[in-house]
Coordinates of C-alpha atoms in Angstrom, one line a residue:
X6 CA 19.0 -2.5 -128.2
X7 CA 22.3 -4.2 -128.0
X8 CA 24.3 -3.6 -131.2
X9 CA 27.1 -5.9 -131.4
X10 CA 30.4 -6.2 -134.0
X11 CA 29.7 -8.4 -136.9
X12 CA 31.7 -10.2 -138.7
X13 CA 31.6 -11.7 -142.3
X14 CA 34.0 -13.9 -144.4
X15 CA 33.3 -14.7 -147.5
X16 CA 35.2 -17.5 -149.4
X17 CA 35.3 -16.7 -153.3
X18 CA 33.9 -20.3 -155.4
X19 CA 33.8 -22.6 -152.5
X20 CA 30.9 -25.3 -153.0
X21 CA 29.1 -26.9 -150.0
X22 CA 29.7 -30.5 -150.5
X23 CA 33.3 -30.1 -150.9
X24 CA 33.2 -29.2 -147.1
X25 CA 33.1 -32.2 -144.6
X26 CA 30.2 -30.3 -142.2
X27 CA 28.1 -31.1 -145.7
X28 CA 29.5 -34.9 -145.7
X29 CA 32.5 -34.7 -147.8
X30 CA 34.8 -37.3 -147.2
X31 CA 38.0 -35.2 -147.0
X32 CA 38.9 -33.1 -144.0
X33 CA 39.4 -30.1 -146.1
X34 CA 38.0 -27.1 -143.8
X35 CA 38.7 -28.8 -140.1
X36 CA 38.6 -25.1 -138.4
X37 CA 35.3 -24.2 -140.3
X38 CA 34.0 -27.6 -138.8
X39 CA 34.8 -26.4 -135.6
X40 CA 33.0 -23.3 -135.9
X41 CA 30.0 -24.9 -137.0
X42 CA 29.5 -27.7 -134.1
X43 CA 29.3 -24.4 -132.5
X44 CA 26.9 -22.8 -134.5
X45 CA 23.9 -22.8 -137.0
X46 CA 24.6 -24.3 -140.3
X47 CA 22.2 -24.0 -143.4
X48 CA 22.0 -27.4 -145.1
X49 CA 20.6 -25.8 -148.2
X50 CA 22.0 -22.5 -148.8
X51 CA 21.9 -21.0 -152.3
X52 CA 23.3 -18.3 -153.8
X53 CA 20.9 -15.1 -155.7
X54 CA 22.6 -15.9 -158.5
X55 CA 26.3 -17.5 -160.0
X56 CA 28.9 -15.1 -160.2
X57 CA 31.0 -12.8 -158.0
X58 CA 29.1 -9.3 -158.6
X59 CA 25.5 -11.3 -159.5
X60 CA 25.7 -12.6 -156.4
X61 CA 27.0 -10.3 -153.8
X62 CA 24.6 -8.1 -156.1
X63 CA 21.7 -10.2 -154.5
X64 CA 23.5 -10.3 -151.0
X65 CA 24.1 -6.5 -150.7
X66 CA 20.7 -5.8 -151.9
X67 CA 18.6 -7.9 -150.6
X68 CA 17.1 -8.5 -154.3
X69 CA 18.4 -9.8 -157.8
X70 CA 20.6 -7.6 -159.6
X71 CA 19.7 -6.0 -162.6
X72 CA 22.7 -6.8 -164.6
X73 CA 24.6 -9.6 -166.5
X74 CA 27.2 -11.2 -165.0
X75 CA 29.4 -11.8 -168.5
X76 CA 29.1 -7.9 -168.9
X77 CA 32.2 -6.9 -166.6
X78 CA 31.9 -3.0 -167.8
X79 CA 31.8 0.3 -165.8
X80 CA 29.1 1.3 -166.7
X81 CA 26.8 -1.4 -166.9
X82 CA 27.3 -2.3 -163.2
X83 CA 26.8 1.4 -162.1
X84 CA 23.2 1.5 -163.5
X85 CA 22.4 -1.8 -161.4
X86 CA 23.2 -0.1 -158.4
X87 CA 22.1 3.4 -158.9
X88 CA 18.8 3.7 -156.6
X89 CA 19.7 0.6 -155.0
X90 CA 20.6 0.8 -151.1
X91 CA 23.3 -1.0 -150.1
X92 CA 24.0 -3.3 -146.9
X93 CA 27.2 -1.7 -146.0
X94 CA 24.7 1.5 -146.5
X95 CA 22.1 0.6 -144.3
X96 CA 24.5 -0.1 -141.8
X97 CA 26.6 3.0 -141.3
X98 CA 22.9 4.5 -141.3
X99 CA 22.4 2.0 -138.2
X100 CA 25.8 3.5 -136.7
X101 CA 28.2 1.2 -137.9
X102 CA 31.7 1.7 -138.8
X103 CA 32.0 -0.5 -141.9
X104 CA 34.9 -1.5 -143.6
X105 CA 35.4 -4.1 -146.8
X106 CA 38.7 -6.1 -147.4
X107 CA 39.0 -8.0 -150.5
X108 CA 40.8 -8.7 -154.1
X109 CA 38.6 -9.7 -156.5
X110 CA 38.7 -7.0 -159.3
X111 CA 34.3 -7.7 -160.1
X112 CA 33.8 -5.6 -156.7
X113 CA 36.1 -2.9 -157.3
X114 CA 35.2 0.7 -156.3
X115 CA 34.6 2.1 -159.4
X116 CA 31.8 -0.4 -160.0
X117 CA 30.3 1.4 -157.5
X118 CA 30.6 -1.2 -154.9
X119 CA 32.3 1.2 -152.1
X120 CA 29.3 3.2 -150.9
X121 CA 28.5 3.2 -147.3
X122 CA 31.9 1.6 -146.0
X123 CA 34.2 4.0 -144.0
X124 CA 37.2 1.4 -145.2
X125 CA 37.3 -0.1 -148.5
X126 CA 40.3 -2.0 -148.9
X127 CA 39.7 -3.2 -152.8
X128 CA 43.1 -4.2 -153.1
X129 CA 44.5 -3.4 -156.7
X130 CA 46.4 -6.4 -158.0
X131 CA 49.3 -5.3 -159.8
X132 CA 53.0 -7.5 -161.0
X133 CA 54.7 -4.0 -160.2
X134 CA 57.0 -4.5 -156.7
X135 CA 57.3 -0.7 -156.1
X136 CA 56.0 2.1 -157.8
X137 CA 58.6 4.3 -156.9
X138 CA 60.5 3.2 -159.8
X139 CA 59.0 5.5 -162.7
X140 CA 60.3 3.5 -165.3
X141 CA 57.8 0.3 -163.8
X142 CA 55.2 2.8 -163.4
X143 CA 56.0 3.5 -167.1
X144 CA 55.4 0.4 -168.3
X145 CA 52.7 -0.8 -166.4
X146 CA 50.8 1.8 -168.0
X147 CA 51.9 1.1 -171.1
X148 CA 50.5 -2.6 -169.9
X149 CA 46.9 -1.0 -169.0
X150 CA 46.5 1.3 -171.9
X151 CA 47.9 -0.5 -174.8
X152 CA 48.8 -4.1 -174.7
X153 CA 45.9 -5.3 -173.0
X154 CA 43.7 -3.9 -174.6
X155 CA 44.9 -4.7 -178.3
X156 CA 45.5 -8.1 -177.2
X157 CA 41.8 -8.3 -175.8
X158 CA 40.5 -7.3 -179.2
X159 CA 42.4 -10.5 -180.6
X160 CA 40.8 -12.5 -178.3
X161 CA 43.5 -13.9 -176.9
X162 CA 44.5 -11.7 -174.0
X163 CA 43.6 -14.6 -171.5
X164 CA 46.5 -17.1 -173.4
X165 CA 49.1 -14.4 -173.4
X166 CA 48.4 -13.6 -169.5
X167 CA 48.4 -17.4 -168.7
X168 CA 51.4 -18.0 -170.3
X169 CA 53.3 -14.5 -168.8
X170 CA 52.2 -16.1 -164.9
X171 CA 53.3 -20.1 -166.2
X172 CA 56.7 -19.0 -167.6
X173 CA 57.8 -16.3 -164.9
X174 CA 55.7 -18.1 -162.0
X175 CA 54.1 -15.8 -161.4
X176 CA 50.2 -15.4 -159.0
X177 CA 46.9 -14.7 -160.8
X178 CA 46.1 -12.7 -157.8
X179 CA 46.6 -11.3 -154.2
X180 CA 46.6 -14.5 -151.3
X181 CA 44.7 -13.3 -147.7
X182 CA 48.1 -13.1 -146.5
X183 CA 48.9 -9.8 -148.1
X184 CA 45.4 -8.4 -146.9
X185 CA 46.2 -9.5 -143.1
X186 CA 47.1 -6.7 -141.6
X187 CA 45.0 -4.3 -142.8
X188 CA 42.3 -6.9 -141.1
X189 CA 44.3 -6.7 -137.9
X190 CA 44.5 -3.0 -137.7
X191 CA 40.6 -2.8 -138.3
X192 CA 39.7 -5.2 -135.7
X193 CA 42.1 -4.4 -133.0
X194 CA 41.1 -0.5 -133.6
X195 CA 38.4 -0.2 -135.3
X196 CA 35.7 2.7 -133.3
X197 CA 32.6 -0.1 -131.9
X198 CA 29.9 -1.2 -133.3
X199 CA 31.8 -1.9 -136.4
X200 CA 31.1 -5.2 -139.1
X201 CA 34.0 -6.0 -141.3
X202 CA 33.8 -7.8 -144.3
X203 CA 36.2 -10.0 -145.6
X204 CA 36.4 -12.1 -149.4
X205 CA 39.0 -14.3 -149.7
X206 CA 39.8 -14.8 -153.4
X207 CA 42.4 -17.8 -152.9
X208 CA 39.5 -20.1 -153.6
X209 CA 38.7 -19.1 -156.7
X210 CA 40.9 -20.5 -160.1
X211 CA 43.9 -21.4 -160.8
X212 CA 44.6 -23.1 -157.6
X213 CA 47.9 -23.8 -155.9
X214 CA 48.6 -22.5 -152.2
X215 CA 51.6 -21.2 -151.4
X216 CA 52.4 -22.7 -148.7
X217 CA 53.7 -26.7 -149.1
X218 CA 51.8 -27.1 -145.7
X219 CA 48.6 -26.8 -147.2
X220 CA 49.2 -28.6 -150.5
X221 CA 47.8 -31.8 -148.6
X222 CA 46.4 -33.5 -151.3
X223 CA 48.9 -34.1 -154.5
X224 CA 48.8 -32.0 -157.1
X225 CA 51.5 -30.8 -159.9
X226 CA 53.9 -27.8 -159.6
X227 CA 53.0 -24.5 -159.5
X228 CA 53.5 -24.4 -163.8
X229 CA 51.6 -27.5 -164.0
X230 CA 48.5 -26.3 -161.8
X231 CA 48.5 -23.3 -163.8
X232 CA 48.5 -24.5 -167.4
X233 CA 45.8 -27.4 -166.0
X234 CA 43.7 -24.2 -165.1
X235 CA 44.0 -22.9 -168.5
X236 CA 43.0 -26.2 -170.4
X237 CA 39.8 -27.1 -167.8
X238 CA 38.9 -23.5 -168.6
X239 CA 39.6 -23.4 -172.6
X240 CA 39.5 -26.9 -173.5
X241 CA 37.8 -28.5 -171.0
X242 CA 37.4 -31.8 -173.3
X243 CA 41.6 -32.2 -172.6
X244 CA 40.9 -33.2 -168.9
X245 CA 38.8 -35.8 -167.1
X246 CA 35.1 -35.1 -165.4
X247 CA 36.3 -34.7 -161.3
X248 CA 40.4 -34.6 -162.8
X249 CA 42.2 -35.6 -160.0
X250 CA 44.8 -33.4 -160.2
X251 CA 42.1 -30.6 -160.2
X252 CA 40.0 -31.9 -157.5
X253 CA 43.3 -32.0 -155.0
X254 CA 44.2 -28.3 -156.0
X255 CA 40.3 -27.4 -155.2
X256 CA 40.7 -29.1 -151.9
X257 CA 44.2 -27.9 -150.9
X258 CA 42.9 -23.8 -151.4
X259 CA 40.2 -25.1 -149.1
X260 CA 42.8 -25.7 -146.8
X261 CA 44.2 -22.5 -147.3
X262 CA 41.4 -20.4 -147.0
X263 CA 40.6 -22.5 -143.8
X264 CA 44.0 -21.4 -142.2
X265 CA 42.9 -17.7 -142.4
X266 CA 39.6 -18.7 -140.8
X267 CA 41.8 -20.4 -137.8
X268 CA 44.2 -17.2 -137.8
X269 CA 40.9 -14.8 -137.7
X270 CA 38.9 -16.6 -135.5
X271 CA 41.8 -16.2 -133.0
X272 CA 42.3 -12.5 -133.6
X273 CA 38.7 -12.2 -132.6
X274 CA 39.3 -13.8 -129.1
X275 CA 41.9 -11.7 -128.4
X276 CA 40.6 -8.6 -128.7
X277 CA 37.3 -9.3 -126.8
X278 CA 35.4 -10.6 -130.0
X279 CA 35.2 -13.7 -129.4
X280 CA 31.2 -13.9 -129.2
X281 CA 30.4 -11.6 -131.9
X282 CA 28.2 -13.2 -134.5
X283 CA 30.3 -14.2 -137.1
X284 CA 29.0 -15.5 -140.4
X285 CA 30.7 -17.6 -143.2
X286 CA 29.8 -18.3 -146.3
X287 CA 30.8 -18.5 -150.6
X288 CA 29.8 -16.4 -153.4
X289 CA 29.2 -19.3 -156.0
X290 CA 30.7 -22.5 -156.0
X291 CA 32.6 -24.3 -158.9
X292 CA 31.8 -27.4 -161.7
X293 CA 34.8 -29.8 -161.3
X294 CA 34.1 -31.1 -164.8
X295 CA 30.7 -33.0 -163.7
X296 CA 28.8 -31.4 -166.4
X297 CA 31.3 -30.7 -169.1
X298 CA 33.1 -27.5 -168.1
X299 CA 35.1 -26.3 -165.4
X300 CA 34.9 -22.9 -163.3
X301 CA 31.6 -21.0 -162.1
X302 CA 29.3 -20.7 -165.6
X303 CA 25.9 -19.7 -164.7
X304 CA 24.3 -23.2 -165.4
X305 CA 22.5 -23.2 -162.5
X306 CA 23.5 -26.9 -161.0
X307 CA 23.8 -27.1 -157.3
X308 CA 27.8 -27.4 -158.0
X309 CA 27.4 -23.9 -158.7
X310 CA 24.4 -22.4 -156.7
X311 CA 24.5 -24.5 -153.1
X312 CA 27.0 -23.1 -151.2
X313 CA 28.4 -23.4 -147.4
X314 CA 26.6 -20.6 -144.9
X315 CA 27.8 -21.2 -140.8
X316 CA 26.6 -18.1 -138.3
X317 CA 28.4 -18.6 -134.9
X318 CA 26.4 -16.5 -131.9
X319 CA 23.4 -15.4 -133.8
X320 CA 20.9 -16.6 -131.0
X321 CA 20.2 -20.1 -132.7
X322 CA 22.2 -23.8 -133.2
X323 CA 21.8 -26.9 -134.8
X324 CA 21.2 -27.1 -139.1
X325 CA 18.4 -25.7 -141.1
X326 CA 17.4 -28.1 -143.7
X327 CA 15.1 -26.2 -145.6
X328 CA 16.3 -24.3 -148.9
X329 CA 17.4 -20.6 -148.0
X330 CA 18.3 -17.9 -150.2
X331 CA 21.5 -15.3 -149.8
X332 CA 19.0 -12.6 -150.6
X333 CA 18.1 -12.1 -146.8
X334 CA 21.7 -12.4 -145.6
X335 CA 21.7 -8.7 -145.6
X336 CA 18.3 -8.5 -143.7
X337 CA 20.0 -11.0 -141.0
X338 CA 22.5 -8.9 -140.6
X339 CA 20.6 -5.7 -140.0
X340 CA 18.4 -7.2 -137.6
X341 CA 21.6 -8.7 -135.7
X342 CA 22.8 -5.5 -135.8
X343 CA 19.8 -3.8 -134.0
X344 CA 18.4 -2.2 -136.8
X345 CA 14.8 -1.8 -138.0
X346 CA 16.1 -0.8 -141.5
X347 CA 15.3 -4.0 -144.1
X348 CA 16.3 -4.6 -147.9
X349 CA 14.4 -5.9 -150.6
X350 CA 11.7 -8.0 -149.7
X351 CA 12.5 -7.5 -146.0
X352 CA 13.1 -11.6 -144.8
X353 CA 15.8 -12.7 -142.2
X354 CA 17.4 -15.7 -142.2
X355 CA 16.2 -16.2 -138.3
X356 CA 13.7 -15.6 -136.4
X357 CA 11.4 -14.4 -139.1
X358 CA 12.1 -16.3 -142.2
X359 CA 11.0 -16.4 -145.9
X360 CA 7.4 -17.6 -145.9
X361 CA 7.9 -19.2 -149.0
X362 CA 9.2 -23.0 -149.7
X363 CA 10.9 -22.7 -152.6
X364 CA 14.3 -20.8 -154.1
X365 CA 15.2 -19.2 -157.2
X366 CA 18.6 -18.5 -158.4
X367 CA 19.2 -16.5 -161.3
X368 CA 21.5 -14.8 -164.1
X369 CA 20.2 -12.3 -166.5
X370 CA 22.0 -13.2 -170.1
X371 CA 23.1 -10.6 -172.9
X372 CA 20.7 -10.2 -175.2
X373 CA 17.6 -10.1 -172.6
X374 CA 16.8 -13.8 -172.0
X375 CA 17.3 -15.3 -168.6
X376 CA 18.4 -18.6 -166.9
X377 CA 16.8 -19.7 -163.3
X378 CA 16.6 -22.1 -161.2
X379 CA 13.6 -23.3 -158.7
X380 CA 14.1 -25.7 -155.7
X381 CA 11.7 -26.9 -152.9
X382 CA 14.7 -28.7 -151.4
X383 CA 13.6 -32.3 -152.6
X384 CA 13.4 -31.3 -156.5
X385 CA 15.3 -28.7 -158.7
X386 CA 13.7 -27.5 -161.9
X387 CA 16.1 -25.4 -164.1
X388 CA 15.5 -23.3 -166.9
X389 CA 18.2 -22.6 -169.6
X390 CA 16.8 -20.5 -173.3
X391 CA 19.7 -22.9 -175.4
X392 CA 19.0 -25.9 -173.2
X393 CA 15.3 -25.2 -172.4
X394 CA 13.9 -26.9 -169.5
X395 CA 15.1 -29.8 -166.7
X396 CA 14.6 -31.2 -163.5
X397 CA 16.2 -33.3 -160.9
X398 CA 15.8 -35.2 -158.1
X399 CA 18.4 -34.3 -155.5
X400 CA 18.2 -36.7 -152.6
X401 CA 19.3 -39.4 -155.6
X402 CA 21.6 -37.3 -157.8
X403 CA 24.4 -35.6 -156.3
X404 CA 25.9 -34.0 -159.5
X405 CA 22.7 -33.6 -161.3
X406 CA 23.0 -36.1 -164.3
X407 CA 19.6 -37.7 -164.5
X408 CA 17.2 -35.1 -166.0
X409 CA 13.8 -36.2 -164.8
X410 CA 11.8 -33.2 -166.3
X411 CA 8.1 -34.4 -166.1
X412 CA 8.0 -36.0 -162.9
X413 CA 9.0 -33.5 -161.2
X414 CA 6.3 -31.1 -159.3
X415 CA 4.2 -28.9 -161.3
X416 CA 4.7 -26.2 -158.8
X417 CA 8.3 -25.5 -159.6
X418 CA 7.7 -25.1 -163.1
X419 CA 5.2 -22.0 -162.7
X420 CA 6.9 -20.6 -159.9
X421 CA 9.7 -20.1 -162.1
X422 CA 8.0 -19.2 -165.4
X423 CA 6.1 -16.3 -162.8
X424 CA 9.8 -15.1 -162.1
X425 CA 11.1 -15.0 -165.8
X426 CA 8.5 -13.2 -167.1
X427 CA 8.4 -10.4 -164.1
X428 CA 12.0 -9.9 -164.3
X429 CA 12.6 -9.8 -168.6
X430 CA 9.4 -7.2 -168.9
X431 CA 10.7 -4.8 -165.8
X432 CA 14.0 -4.0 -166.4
X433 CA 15.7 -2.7 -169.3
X434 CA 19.4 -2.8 -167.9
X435 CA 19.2 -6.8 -168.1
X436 CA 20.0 -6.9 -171.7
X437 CA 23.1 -6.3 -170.8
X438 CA 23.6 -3.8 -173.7
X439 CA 26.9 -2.0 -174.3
X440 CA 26.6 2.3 -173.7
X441 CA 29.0 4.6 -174.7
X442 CA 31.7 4.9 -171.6
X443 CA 30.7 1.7 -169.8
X444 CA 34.4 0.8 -170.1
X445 CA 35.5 3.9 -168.0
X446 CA 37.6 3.0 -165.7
X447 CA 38.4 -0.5 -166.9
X448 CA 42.2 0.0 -167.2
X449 CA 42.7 -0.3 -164.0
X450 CA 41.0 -3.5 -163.2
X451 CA 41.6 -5.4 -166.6
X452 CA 44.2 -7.5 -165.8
X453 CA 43.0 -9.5 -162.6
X454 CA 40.2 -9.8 -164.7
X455 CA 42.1 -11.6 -167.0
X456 CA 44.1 -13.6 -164.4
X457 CA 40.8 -14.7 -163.1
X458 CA 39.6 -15.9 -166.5
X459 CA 36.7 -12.9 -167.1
X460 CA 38.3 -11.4 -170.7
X461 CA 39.7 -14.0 -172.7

């Protein structure tokens, strides 16, 4: 059986109807467009849960983490994955030279995210230009060992970081443009069948490309952007539902993120890989202040769970309209790849889909309690332990506003309440309790997670 290079992109908090293939009225992904008049496009395509690790958790996996996203410890995230087989695992099994390109600090190595890939390019971001300098190597560990870490206790390491990047203008984190060429050495030399994965991080908060060419839309200086990132995330009352200046920042990364996608796409056709399949999709998207807050809180709204997913020479066109799940991404993968090896419940995206007609998205919360979400594509019933239960009617509201909890279909409702109670009495590690040495290793990582919002 033919076993072709894959390739994956992944675009860190990008939401589906911010993209015009999903009828937005901005042309804010015009390459990605172009890739999908080509290809199949999933109309209703929702995350296993919100949340970088949660969710690539689910997509790796090919079943719901056992873990809680807010928990961003060691150790914690090493117990989810212990017994757990891997995507990038099932492939090098299948033959595959694997290798995984990113920067987001959730899906570092020492979480244990690295097994199976022969390259795993979990780029470290760090304010230190060389390290050859031993007095910068001195202080950043100084940085990592002491100052963060007191100023984490106070609660108010995420302040003192946001000011540090406003005041010396400084990036929250590492733009695709520094990762290039590490993906142009893979693909141009990489030994065949190989499937590279690639998460672009630019799309996630604070927002501001670097380029002006990209900045179509107007939004404020690079020390505005960043301190209007700060109070949507903080003080979220301080800035309007949909801010404009927030929404054009959103859009303008999109732009940004699209430009790689143009860049890559053309790499692939000159080296020979032009009809590979080739798969693009988002981790989780983002609230743009439509229910209060701003960022990727596990509220389950479609803001957050519905996401773009476009496969390009995968055997099938056109859309799918029916709700899909990202837990068989990995399944679709392996069978494209040849390989009679399956995760988790064992569905594909094609040819052999989920039987079932409705989709549950899920985060586990500290202290053992659980909130979900159910759709049949029409209706969305969510359920929330400080909220309780709602539902919504989606052909009629967008953003979700209208809680029609009673007419919606019985159905949804048990399906769901099935699916808490399985998961809360089967797995301990969902309480998201603290163990002694979970935070092993977290000096390394702690200070993208503060850029990115995850300690305060």
């Amino acid at each position: 059986m033919s076993r072709p290079n894959i390739a994956m992109v992944s675009l860190d908090s990008v939401r589906a109807d911010h993209l015009p293939m999903y009828g937005y009225d901005r042309d804010t992904t015009p390459h990605l467009s172009s890739i999908a008049e080509e290809g199949l496009i999933f109309e209703n395509s929702y995350v296993p849960g919100v949340g970088t690790p949660t969710s690539f958790g689910g997509m790796f996996t090919g079943s719901h983490i056992d873990a809680v996203q807010s928990n961003y410890e060691i150790g914690h995230w090493q117990r989810a994955l212990e017994g757990q087989t891997l995507l990038s695992e099932a492939l090098a099994d299948s033959g595959y030279h694997c290798a995984g390109i990113h920067a987001n600090a959730r899906l570092h190595r020492d979480y244990g995210w690295n097994r199976g890939w022969e390259e795993y390019g979990d780029y470290e971001w760090t304010t230190t230009e060389s390290d050859s300098d031993g007095g910068s190597r001195g202080w950043d560990d100084v940085k990592k060992d002491t100052l963060l870490p007191f100023f984490q206790r106070l609660g108010i390491a995420g302040q003192v970081i946001t000011t540090r990047n406003i005041v010396l203008k400084q990036d929250a984190y590492t733009p695709w443009e520094s990762l290039w060429s590490d993906i142009e050495e893979f693909v141009e030399n990489a030994p065949e069948p190989w499937f590279l994965w690639v998460l672009l991080i630019d799309t996630h908060h604070p927002w501001y490309p670097p380029e002006k060419e990209y900045r179509r839309w107007e939004q404020p200086g690079f020390r505005k952007s960043h301190l209007l990132n700060w109070l949507m995330r903080f003080h979220p009352n301080l800035v309007e539902e949909r801010d404009e200046r927030i929404v054009n920042a959103y859009d303008n990364e999109l732009r940004h993120a699209d430009a790689f996608l143009k860049k890559f796409d053309k790499l692939l056709a000159e080296t020979g890989n032009n009809d590979i399949p080739f798969i693009i999709h988002s981790d989780h998207g983002d609230d743009l202040g439509e229910h209060g807050r701003y960022g990727h809180a596990p509220e389950m709204y479609d803001t957050v769970t519905r996401v773009p997913l476009v496969m390009r020479d995968v055997g099938e066109t056109g859309r799918i309209e029916r709700p899909i799940t990202h837990l068989d991404l990995p399944n679709t993968i392996l069978r494209l790849a040849g390989s009679d090896k399956r995760l988790g419940e064992g569905h594909t995206l094609i040819k052999d889909p989920r039987p079932e007609t409705s989709i549950i998205v899920e985060n586990m919360l500290e202290g053992g309690d659980l909130t979900a979400a159910a759709t049949d594509g029409e209706w969305k019933v969510l359920y929330h332990p400080d909220r309780g239960w709602e539902a919504y009617h989606r052909p009629t509201d967008q953003f979700e506003q209208n809680d029609r909890f009673g007419d919606h279909p019985s159905s949804l409702e048990r399906i769901l309440n099935r699916h808490r109670k399985e998961r809360l009495s089967n797995h301990p590690n969902t309480r998201g309790e603290r163990e002694e040495g979970d935070d092993d290793g977290l000096r390394d990582v702690r200070e993208e997670l503060t850029n990115l919002g995850y300690i305060d």
